[in-house]
Tab-separated table of C-alpha atoms in Angstrom:
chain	number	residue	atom	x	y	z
N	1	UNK	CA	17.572	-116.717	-21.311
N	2	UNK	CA	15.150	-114.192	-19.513
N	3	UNK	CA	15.975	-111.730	-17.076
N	4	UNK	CA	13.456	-111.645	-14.648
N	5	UNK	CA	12.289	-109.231	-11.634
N	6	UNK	CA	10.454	-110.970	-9.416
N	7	UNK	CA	8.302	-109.411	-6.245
N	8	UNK	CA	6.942	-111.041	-3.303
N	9	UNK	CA	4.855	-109.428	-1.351
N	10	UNK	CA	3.143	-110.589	2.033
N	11	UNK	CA	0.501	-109.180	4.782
N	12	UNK	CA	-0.910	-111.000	7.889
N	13	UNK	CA	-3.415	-108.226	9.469
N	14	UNK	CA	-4.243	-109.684	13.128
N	15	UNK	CA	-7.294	-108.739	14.810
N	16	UNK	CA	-5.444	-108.267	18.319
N	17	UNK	CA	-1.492	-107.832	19.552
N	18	UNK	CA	0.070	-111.282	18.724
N	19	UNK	CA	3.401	-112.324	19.802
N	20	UNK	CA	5.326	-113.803	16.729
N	21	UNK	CA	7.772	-116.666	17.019
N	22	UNK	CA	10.620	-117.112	14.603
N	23	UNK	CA	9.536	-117.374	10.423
N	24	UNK	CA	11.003	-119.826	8.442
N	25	UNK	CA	11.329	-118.201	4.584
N	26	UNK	CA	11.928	-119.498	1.141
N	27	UNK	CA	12.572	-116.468	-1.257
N	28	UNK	CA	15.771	-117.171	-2.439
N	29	UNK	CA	16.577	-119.846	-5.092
N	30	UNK	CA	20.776	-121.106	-4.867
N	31	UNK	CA	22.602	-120.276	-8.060
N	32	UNK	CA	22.828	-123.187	-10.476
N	33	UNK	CA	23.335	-124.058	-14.598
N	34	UNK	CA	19.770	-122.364	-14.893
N	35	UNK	CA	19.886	-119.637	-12.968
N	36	UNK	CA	21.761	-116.884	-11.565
N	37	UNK	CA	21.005	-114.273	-9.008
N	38	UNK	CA	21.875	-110.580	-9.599
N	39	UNK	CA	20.232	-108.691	-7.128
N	40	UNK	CA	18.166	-109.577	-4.143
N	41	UNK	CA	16.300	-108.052	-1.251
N	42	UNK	CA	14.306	-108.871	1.964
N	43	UNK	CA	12.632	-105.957	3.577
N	44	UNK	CA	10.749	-107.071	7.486
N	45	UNK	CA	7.830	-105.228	8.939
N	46	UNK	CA	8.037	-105.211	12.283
N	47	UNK	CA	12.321	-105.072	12.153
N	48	UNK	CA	13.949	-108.654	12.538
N	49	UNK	CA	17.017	-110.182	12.815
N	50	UNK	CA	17.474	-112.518	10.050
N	51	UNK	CA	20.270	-115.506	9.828
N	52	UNK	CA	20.882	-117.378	6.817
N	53	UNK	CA	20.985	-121.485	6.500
N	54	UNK	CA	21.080	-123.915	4.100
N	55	UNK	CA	18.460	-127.361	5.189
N	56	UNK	CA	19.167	-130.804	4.174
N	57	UNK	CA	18.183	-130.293	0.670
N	58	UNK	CA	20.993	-127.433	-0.270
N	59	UNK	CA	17.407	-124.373	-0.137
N	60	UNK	CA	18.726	-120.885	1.244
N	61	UNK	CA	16.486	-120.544	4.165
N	62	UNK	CA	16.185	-117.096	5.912
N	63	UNK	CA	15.064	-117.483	9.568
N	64	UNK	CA	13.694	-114.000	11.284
N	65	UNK	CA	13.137	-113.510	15.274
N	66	UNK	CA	11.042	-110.544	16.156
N	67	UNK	CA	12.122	-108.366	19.123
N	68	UNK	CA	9.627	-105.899	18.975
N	69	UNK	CA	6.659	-107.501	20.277
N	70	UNK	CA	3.386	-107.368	20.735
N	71	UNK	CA	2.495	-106.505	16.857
N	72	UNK	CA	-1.098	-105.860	14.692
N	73	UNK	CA	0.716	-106.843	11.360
N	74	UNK	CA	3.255	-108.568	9.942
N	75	UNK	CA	4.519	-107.655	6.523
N	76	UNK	CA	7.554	-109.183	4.237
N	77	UNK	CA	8.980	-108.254	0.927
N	78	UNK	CA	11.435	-109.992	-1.362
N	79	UNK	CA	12.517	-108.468	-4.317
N	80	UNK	CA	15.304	-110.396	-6.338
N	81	UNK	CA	16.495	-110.071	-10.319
N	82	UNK	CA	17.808	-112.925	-11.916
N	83	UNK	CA	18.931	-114.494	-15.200
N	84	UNK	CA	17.048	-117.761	-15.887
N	85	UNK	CA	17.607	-120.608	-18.461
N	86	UNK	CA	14.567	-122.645	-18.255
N	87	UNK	CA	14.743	-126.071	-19.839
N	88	UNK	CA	12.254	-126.374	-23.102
N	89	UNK	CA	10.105	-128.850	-23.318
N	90	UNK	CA	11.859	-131.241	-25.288
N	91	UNK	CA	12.416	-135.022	-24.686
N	92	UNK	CA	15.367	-135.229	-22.279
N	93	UNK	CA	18.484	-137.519	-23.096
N	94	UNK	CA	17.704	-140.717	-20.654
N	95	UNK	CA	19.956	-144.008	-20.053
N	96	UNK	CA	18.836	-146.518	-21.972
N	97	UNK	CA	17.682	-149.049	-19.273
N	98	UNK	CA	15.370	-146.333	-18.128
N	99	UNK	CA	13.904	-145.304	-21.160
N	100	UNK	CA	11.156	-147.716	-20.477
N	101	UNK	CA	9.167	-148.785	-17.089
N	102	UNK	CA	9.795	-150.108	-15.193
N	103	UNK	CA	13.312	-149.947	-14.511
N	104	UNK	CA	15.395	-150.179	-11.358
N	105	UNK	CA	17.644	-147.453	-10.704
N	106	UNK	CA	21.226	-147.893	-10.330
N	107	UNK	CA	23.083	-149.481	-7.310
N	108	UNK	CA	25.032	-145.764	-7.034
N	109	UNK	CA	21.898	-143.987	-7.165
N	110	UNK	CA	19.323	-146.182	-5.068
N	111	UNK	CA	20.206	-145.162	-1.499
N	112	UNK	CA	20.433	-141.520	-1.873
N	113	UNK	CA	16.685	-141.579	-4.400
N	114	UNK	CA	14.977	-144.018	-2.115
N	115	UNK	CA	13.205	-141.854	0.237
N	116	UNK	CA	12.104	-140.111	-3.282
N	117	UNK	CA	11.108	-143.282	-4.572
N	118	UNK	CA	9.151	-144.254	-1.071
N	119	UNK	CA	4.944	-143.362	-1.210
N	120	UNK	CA	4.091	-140.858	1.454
N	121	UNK	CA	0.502	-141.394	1.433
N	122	UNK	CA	-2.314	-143.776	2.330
N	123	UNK	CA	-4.085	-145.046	-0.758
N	124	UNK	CA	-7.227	-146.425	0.154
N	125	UNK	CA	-8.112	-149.034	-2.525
N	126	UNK	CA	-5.069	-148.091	-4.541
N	127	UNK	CA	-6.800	-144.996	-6.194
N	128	UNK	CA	-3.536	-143.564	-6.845
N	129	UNK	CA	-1.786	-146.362	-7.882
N	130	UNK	CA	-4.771	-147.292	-10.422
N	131	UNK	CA	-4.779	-143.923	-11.890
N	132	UNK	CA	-1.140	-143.109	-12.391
N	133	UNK	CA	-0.967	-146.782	-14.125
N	134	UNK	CA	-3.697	-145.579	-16.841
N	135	UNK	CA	-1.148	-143.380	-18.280
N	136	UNK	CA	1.229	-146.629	-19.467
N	137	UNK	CA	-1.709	-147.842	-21.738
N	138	UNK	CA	-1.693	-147.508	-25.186
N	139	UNK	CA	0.992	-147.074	-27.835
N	140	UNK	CA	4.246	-145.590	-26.271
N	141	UNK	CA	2.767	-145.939	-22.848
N	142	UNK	CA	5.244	-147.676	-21.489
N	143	UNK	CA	7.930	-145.211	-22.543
N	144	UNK	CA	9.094	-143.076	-19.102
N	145	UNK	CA	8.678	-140.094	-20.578
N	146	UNK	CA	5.352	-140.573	-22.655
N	147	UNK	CA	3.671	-141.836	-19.360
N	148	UNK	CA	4.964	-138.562	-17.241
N	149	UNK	CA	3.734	-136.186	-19.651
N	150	UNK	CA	0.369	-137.889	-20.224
N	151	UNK	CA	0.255	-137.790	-16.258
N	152	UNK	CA	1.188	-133.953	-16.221
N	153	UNK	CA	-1.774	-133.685	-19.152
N	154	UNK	CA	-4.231	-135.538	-17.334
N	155	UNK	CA	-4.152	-133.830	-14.272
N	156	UNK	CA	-4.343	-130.461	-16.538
N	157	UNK	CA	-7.119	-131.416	-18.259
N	158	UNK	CA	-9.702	-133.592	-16.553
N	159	UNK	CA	-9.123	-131.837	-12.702
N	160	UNK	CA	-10.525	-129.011	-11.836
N	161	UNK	CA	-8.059	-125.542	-10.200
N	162	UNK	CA	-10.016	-124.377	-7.242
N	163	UNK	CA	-8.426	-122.105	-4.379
N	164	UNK	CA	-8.450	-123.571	-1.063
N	165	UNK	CA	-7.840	-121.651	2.509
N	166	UNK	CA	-7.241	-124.120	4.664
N	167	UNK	CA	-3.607	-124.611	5.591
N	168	UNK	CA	-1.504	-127.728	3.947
N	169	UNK	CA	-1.635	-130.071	1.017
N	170	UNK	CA	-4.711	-132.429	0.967
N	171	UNK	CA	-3.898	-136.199	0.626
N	172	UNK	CA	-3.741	-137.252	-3.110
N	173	UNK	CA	-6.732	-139.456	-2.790
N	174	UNK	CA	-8.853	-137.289	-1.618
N	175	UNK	CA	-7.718	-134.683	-4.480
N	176	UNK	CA	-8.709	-137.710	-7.156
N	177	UNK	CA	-12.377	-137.841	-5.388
N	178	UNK	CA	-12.976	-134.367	-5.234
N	179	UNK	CA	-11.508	-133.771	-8.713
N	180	UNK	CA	-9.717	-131.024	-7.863
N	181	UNK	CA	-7.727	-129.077	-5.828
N	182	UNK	CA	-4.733	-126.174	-6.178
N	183	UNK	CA	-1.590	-126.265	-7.586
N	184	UNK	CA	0.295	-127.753	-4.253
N	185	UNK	CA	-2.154	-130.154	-4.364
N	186	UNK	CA	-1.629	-131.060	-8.360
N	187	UNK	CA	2.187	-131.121	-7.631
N	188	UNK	CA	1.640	-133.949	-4.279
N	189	UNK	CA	-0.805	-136.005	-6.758
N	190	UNK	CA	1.424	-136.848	-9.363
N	191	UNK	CA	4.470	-136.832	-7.109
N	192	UNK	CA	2.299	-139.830	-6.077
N	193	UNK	CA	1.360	-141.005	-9.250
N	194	UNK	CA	4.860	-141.181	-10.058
N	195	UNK	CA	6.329	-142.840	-6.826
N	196	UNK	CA	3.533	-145.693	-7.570
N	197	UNK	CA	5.337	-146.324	-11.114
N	198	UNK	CA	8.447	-146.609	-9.095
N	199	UNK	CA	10.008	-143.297	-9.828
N	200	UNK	CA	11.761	-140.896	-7.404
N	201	UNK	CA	10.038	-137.638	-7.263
N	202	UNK	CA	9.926	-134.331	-4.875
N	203	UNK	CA	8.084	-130.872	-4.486
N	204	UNK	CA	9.336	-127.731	-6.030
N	205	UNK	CA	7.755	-124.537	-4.696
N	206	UNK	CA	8.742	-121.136	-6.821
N	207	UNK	CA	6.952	-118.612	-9.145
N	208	UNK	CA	5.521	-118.772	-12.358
N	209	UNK	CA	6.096	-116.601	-15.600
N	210	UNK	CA	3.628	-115.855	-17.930
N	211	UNK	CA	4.489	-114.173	-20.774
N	212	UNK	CA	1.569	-112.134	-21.499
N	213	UNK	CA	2.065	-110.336	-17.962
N	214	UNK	CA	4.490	-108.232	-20.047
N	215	UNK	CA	1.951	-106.986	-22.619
N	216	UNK	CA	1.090	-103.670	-22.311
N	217	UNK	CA	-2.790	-104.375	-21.798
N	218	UNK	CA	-2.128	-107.889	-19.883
N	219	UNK	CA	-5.091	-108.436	-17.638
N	220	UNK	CA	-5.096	-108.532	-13.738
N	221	UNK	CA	-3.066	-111.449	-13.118
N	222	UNK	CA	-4.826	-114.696	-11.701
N	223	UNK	CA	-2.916	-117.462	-9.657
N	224	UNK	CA	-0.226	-116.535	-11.307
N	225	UNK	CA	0.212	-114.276	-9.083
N	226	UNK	CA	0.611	-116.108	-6.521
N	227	UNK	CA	3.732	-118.470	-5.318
N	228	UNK	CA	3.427	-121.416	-7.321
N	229	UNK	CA	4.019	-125.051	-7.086
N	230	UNK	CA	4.974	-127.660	-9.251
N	231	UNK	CA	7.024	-131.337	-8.852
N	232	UNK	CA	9.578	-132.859	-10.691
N	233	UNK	CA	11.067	-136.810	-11.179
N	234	UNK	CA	14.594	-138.078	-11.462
N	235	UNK	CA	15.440	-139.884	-15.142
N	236	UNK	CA	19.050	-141.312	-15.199
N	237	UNK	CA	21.052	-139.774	-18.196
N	238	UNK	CA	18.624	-136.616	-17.707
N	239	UNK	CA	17.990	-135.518	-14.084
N	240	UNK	CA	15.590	-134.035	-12.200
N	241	UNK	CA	12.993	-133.221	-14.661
N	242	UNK	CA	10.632	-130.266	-14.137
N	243	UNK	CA	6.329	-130.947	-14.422
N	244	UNK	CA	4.143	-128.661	-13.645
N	245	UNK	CA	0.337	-130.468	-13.876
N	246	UNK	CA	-1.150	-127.214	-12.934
N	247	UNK	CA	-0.374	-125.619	-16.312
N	248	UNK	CA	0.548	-129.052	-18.234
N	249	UNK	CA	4.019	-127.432	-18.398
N	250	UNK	CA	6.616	-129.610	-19.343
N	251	UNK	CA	10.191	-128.486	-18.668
N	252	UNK	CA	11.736	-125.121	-16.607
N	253	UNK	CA	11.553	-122.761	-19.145
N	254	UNK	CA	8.998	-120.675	-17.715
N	255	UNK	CA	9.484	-122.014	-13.557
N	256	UNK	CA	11.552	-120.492	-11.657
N	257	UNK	CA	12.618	-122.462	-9.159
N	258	UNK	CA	12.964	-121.452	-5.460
N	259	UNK	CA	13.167	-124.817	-2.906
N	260	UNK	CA	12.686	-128.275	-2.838
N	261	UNK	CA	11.531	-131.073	-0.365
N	262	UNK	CA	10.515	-134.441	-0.243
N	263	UNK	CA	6.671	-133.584	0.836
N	264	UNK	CA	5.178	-130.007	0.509
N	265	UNK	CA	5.639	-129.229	4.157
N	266	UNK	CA	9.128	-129.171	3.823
N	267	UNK	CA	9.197	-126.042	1.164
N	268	UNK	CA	6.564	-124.227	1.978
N	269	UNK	CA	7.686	-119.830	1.268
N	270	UNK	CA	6.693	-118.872	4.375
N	271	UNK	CA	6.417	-120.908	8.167
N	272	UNK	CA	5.713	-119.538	11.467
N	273	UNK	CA	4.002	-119.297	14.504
N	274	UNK	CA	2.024	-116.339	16.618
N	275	UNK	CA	0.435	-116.078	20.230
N	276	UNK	CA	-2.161	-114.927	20.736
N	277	UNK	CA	-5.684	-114.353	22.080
N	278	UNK	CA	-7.856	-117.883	21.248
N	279	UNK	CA	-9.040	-117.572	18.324
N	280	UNK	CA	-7.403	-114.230	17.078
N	281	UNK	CA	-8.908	-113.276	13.408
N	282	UNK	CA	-6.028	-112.692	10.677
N	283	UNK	CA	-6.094	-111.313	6.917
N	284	UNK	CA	-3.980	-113.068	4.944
N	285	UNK	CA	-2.750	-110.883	1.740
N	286	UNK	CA	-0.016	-112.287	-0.937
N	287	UNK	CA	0.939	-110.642	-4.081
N	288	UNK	CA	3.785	-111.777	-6.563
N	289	UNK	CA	4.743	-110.180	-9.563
N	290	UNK	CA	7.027	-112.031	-11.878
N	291	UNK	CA	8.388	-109.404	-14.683
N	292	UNK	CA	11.130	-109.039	-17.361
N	293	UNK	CA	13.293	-106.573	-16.573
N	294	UNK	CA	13.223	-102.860	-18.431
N	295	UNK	CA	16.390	-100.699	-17.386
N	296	UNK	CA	16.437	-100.707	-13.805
N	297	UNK	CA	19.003	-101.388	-11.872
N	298	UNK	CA	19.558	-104.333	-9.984
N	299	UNK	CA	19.824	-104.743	-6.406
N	300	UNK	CA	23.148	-105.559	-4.590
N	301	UNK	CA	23.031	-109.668	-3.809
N	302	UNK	CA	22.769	-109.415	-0.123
């Protein structure tokens, strides 16, 4: 168990007055098994009024309207503390029908997994489908969990992390041909990969903790320090399993968990709209800092 302090911080500069619409915002995770909140807080630049909702996948969604309108920036803050008991990396306890693919999932089970289950995503020529079936050759491919972790390897190890601007989550074929992509685009790709081997699968978007953020001369951090995104697959006898192919992390011991979806669009930390002038310029500036905690005291849970 770590207790963490985690800090979000995030600045849209506009170039003129824009009117903002209402934000859509994923900072808080629900309280589960593996984790539990102790403290959190959402601080609004320009004031809003914020209401609370859950969306049809149980995430905590805060939803702000602006009053105080026209505005040059935009600024939000969420600072929670928590107690999290990632999962290690071991091999997970799985029914015995599914130990090996393919297997069918239950009767019980089917309905509620198949849109999980379902591919989202053209694949011209069955790129996808070709290269998430490499990963069952060889001895023990054909073992669930062998070919996942290979999968979450592979993408590790022979794509290439590269920052992208543009807004969204580029198709999984196209991040095969460009051979590479960020780590929303990792998580979609073998969310993919997986759904072609006949496996439910969905989006997880949270933060990242890296250990040697704590050291006393830990260097500036790198995209760790920004919100992170990883996927995860449903095993019967073992659950929703936790991969993150940006990091070739197996397991939720060091993700911390925030919302879920179906596709990335549907848990992305931050959605809104502005009006404004056509083509309005606007600086973009995110920070996170994901911490263990010295002796400070925790906010209230608000």
């Amino acid at each position: 168990m770590r207790t963490l302090e985690i800090v979000h911080r995030t600045r849209h500069d506009y170039a003129e007055p824009v009117t903002l619409g209402d934000y859509r915002l994923m900072f808080r995770p629900r309280d589960s098994h593996d984790l539990r909140l102790l403290g959190t807080n959402l601080v609004i630049e320009p004031a809003a009024q914020v209401r609370w909702i859950y969306d049809a996948f149980g995430n905590s969604i805060a939803i702000a309207s602006f009053s105080e309108q026209p505005v040059k920036t935009l600024e939000l803050v969420s600072t929670m503390q928590l107690e999290h008991y990632g999962a290690p990396p071991d091999a997970p306890t799985i029914e015995d029908y599914a130990r090996k693919l393919p297997f069918s999932y239950l009767a019980e089970e089917a309905p509620d997994l198949a849109r999980y289950v379902e591919r989202h995503y053209a694949d011209p020529n069955a790129a996808v489908s070709s290269w998430a079936r490499q990963f069952m050759e060889g001895e023990g491919g054909d073992e669930t969990f062998t070919a996942l972790s290979r999968m979450c390897k592979g993408i590790q190890e022979t794509l290439k992390y590269a920052m992208r601007f543009e807004a969204g989550t580029q198709p999984p074929a196209t991040t095969l041909e460009s051979g590479g992509g960020t780590c929303r685009d990792y998580a979609l790709l073998m969310m993919e990969g997986a759904r072609a081997l006949g496996l439910a699968a969905r989006f997880i978007t949270g933060y990242l903790y890296d250990p040697a953020i704590d050291q006393p001369d830990a260097p500036k951090p790198d995209r760790s320090s920004q919100p992170h995104a990883w996927m995860e697959v449903y095993l019967p006898g073992a659950g929703w399993i936790e991969f993150d192919p940006t990091n070739g992390i197996i397991g939720s011991e060091r993700l911390i968990r925030v919302a879920v979806g179906r596709d990335p669009e549907q848990a992305m930390p931050i959605k809104g709209t502005f009006t404004g002038a056509p083509g309005v310029g606007i600086a973009a500036h995110v920070v996170v800092q994901v911490r263990t905690m010295g002796s400070s005291t925790p906010a209230p849970v608000a």
